[in-house]
mmCIF file of N, CA, C and O in Angstrom:
data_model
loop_
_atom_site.group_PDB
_atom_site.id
_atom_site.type_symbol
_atom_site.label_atom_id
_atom_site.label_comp_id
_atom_site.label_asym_id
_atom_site.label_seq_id
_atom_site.Cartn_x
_atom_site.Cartn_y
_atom_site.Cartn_z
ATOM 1 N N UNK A 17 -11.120 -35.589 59.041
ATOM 2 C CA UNK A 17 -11.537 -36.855 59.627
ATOM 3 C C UNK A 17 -10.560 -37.938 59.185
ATOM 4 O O UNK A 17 -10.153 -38.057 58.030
ATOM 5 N N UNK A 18 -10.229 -38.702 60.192
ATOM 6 C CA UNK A 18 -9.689 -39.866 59.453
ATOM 7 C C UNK A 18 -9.988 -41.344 59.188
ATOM 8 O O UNK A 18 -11.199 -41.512 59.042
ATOM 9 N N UNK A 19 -9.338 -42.363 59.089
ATOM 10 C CA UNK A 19 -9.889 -43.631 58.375
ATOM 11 C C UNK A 19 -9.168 -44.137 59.603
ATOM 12 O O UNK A 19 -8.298 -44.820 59.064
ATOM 13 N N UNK A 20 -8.929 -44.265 61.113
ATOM 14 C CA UNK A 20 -8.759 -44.748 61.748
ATOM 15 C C UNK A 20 -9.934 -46.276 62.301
ATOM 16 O O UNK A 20 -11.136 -46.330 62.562
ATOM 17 N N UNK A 21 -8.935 -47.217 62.284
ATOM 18 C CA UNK A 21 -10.451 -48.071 62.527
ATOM 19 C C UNK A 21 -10.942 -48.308 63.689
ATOM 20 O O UNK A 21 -11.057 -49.517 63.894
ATOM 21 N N UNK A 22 -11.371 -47.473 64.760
ATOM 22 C CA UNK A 22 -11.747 -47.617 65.609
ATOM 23 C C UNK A 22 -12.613 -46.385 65.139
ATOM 24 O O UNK A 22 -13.490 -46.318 66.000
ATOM 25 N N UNK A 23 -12.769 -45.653 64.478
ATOM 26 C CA UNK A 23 -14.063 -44.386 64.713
ATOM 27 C C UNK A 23 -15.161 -45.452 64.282
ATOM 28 O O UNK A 23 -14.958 -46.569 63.809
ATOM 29 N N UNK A 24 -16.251 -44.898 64.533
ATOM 30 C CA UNK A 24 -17.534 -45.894 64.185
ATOM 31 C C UNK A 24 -18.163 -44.688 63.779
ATOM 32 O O UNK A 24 -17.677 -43.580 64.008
ATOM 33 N N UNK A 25 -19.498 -44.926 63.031
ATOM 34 C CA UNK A 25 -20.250 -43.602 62.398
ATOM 35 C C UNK A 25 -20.856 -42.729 63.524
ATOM 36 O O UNK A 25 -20.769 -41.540 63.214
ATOM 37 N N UNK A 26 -21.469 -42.935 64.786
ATOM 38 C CA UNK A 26 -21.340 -41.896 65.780
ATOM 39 C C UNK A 26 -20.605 -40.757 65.856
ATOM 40 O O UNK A 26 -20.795 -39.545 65.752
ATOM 41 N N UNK A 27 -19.598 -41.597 66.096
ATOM 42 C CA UNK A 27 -17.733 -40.816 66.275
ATOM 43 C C UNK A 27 -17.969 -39.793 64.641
ATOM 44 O O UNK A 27 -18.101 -38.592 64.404
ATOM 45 N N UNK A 28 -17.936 -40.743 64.005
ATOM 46 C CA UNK A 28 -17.768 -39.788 62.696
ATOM 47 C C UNK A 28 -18.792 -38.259 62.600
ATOM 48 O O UNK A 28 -18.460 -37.083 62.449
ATOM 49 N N UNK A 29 -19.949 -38.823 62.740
ATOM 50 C CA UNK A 29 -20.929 -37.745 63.247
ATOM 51 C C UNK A 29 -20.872 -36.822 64.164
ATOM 52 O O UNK A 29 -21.755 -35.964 64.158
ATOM 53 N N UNK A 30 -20.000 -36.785 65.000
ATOM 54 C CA UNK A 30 -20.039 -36.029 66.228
ATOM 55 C C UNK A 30 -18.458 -35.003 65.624
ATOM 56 O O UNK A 30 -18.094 -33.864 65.914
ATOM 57 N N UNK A 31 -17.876 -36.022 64.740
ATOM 58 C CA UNK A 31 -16.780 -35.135 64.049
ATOM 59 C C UNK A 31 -17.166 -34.273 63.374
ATOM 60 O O UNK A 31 -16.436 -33.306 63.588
ATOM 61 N N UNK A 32 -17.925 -34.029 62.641
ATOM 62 C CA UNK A 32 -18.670 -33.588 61.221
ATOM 63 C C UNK A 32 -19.104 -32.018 62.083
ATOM 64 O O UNK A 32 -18.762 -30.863 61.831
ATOM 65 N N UNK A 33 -20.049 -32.621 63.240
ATOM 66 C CA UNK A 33 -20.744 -31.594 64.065
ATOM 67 C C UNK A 33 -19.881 -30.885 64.589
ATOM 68 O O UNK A 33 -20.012 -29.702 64.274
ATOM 69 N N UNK A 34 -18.841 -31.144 65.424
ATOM 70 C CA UNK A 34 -17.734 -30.371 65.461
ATOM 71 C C UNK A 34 -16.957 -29.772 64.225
ATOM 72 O O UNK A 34 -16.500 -28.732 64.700
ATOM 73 N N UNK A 35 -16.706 -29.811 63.423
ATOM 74 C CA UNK A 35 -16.246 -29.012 62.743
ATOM 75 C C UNK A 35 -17.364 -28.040 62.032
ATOM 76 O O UNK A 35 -17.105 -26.960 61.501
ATOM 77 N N UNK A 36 -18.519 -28.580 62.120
ATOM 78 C CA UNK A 36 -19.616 -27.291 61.493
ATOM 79 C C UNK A 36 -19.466 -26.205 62.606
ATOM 80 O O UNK A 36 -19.581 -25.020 62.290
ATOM 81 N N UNK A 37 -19.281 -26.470 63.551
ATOM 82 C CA UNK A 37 -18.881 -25.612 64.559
ATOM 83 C C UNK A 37 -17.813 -24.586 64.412
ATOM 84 O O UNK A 37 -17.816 -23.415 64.789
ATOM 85 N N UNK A 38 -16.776 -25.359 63.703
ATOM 86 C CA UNK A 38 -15.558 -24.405 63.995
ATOM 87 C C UNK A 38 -15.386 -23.905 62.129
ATOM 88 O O UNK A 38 -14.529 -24.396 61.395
ATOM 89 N N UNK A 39 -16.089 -23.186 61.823
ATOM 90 C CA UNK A 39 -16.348 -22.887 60.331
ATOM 91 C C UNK A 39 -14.921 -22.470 59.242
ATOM 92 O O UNK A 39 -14.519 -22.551 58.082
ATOM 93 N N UNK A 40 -14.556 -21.976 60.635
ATOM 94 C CA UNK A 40 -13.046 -20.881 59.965
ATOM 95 C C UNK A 40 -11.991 -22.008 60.129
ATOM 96 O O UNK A 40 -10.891 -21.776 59.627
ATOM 97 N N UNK A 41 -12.171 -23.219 60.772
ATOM 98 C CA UNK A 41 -10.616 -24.210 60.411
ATOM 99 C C UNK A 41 -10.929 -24.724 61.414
ATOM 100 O O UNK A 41 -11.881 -24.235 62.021
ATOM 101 N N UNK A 42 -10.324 -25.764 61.896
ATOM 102 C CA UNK A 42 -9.791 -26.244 63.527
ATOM 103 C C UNK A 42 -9.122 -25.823 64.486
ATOM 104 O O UNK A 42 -9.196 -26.121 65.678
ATOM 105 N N UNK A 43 -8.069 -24.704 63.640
ATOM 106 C CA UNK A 43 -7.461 -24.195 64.665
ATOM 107 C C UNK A 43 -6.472 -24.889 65.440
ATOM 108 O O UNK A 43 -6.139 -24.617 66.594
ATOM 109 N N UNK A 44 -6.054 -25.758 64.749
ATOM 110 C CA UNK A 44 -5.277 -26.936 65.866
ATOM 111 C C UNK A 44 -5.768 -27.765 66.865
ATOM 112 O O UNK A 44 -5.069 -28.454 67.607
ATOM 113 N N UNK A 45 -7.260 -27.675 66.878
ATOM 114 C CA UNK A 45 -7.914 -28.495 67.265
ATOM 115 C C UNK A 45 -8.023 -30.036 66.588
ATOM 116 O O UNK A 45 -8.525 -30.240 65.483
ATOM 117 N N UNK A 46 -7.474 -31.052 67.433
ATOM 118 C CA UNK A 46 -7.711 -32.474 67.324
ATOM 119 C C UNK A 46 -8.902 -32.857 67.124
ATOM 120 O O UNK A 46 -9.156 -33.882 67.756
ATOM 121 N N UNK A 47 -9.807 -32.436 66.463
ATOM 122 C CA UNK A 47 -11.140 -32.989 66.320
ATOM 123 C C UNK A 47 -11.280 -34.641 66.333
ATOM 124 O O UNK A 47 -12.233 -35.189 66.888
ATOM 125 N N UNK A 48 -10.410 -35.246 65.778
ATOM 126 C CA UNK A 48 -10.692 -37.164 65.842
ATOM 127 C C UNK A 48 -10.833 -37.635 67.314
ATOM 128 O O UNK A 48 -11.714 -38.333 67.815
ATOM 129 N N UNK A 49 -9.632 -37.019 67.930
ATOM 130 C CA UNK A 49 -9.563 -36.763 69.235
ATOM 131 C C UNK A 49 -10.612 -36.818 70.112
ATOM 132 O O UNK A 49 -10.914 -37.751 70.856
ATOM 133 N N UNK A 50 -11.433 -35.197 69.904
ATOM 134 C CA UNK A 50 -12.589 -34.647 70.594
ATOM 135 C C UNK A 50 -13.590 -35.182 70.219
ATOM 136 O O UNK A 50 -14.633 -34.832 70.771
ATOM 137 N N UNK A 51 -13.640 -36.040 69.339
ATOM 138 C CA UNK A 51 -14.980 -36.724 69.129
ATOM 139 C C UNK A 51 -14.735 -37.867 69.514
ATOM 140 O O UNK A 51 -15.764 -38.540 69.437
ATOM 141 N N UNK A 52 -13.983 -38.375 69.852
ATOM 142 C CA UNK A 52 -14.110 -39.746 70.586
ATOM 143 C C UNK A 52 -14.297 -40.084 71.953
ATOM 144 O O UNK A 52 -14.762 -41.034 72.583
ATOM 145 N N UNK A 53 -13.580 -38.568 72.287
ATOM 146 C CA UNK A 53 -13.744 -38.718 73.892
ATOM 147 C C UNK A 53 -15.462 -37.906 74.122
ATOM 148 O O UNK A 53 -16.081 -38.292 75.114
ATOM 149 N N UNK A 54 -15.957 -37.133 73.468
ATOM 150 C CA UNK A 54 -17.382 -37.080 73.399
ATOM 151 C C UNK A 54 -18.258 -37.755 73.442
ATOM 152 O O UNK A 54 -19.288 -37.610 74.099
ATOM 153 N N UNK A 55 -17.802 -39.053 72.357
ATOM 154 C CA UNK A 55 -18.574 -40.223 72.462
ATOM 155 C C UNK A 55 -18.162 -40.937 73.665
ATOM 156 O O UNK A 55 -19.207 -41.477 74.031
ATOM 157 N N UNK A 56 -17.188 -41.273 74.542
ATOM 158 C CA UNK A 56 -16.786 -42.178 75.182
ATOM 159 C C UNK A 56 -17.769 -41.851 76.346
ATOM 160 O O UNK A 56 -18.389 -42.673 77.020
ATOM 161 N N UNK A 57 -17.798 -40.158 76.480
ATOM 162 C CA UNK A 57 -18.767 -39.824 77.662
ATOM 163 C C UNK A 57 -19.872 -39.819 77.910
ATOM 164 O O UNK A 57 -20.448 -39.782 78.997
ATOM 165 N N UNK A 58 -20.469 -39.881 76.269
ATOM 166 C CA UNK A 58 -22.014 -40.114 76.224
ATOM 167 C C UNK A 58 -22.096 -41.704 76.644
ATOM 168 O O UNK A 58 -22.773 -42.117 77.586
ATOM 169 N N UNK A 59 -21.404 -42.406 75.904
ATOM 170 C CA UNK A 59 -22.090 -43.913 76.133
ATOM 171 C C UNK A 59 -21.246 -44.624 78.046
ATOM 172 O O UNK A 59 -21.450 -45.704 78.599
ATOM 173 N N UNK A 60 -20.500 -43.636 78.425
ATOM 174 C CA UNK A 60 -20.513 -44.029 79.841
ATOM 175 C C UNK A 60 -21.212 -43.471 80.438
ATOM 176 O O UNK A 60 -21.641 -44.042 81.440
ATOM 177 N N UNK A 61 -21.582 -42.385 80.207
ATOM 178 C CA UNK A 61 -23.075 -41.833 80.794
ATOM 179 C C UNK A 61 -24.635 -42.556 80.697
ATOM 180 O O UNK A 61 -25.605 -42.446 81.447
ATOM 181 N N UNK A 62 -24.428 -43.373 79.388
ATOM 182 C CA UNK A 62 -25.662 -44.107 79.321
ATOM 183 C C UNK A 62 -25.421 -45.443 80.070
ATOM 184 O O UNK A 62 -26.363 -46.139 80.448
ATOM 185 N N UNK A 63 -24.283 -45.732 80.243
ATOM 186 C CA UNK A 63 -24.117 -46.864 81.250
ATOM 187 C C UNK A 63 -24.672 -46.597 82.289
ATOM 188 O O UNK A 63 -25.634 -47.165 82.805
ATOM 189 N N UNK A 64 -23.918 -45.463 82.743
ATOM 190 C CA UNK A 64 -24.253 -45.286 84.476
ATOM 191 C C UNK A 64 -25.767 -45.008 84.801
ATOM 192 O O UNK A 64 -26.135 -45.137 85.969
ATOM 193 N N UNK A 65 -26.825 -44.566 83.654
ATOM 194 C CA UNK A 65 -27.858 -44.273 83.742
ATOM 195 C C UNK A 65 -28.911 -45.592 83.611
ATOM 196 O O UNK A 65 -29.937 -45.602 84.291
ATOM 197 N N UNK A 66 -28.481 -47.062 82.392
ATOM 198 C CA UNK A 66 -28.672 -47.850 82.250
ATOM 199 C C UNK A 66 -28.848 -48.478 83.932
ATOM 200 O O UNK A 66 -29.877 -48.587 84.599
ATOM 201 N N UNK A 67 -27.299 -48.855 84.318
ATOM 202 C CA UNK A 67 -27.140 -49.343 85.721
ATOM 203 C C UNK A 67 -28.119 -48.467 86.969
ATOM 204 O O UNK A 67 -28.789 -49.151 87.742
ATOM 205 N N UNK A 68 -28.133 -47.249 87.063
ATOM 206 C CA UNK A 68 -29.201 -46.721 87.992
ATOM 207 C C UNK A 68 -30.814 -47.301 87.951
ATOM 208 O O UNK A 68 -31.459 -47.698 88.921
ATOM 209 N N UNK A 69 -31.170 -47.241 86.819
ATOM 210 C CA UNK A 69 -32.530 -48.130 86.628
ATOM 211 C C UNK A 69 -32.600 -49.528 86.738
ATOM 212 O O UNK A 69 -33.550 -49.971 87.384
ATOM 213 N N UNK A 70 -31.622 -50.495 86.137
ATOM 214 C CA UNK A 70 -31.681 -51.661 86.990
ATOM 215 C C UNK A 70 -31.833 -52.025 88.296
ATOM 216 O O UNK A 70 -32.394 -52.950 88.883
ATOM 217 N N UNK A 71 -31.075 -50.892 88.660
ATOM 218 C CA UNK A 71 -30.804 -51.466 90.513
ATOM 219 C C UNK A 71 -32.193 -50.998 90.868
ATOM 220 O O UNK A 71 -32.808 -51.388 91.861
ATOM 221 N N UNK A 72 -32.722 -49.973 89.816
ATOM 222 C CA UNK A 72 -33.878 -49.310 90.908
ATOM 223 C C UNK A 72 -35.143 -50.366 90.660
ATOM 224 O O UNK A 72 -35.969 -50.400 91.572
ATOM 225 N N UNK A 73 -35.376 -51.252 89.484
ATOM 226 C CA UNK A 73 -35.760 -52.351 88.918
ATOM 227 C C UNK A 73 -35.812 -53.577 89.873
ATOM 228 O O UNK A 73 -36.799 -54.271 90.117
ATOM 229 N N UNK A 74 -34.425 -53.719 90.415
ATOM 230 C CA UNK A 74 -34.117 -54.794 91.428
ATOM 231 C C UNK A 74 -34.547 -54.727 92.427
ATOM 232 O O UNK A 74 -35.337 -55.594 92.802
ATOM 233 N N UNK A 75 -34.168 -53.601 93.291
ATOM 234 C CA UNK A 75 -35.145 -52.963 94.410
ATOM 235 C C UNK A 75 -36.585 -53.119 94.279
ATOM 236 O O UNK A 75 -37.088 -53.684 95.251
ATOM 237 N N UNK A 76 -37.319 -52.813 93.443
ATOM 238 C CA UNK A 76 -38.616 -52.981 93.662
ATOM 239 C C UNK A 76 -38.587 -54.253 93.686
ATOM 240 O O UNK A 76 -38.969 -54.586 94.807
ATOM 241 N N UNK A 77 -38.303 -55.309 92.962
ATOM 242 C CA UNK A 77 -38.457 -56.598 92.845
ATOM 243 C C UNK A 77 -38.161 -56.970 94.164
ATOM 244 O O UNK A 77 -39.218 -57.119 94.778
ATOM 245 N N UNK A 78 -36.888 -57.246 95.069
ATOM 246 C CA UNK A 78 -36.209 -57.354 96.330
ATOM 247 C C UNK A 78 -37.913 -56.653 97.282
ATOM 248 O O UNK A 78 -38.411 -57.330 98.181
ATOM 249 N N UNK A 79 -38.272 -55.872 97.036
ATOM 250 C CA UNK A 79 -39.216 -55.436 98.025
ATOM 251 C C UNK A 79 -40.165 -56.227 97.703
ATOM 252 O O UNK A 79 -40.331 -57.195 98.445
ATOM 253 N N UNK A 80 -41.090 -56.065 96.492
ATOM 254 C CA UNK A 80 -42.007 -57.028 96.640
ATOM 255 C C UNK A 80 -41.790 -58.600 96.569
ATOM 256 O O UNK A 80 -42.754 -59.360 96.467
ATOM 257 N N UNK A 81 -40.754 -58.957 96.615
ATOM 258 C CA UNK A 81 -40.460 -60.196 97.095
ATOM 259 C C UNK A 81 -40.592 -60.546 98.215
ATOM 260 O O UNK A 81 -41.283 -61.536 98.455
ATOM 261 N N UNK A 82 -39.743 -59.582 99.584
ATOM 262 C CA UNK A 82 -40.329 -59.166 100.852
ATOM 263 C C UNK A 82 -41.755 -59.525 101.138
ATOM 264 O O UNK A 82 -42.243 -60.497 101.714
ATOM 265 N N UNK A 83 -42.260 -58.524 100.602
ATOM 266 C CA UNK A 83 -43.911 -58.188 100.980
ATOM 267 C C UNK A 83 -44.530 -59.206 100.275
ATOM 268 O O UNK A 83 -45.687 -58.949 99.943
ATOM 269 N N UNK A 84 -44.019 -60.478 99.893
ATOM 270 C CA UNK A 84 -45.079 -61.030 99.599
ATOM 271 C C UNK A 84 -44.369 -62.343 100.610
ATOM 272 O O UNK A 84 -45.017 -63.302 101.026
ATOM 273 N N UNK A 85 -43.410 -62.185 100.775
ATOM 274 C CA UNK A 85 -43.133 -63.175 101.662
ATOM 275 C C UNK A 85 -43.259 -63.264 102.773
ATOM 276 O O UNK A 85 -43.305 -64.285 103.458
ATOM 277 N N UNK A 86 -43.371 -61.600 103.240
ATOM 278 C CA UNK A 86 -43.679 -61.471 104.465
ATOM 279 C C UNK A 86 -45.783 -62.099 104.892
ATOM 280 O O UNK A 86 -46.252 -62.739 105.833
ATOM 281 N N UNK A 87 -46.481 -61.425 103.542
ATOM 282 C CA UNK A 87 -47.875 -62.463 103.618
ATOM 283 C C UNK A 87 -47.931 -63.561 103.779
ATOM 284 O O UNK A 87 -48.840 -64.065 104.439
ATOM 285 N N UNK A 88 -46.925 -64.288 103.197
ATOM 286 C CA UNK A 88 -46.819 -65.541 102.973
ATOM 287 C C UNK A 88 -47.068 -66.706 104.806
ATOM 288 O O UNK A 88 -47.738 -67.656 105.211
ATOM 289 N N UNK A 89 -45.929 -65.678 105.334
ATOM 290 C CA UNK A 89 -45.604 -65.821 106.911
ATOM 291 C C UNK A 89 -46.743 -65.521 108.222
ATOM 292 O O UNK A 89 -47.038 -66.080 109.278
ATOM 293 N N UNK A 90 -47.149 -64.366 107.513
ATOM 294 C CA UNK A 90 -48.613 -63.920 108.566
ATOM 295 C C UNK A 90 -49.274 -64.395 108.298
ATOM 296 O O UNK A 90 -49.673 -64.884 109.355
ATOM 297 N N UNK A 91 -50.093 -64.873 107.289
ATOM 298 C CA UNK A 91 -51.091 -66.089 106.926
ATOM 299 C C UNK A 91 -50.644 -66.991 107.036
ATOM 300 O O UNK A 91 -51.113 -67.601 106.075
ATOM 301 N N UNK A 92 -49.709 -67.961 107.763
ATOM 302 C CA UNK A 92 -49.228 -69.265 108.214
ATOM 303 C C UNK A 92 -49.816 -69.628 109.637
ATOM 304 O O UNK A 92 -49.517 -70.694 110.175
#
């Protein structure tokens, strides 16, 4: 592992886990590497999952905004 300052303890954790993995060495495996881009994919994955529920959040809102505006209009 190294003292690069961009790993954060995630990163570090996901290093650790990878190498419990690879018991017999790395093998020439970049592990600082592979754990960052591990992490990079989890937390853009939680973006894109974050952003799917907003919009789906907004949508309902956008609708019942509609439907209440549309009452609003027929009872006029």
């Amino acid at each position: 592992m190294t003292g690069a300052p961009e790993r954060d303890r995630l990163t570090a954790v996901v290093e650790r886990a990878i190498e419990q993995q690879l018991p017999g060495g790395t093998y020439g495996v970049d592990v600082a590497s592979m754990a960052r881009e591990v992490v990079r994919q989890v937390r853009r994955q939680l973006v894109f999952e974050r952003l799917e529920e907003t919009a789906a959040k907004l949508a309902e809102t956008i609708e019942g905004s509609n439907a209440l505006a549309g009452r609003k209009t027929d009872g006029a």
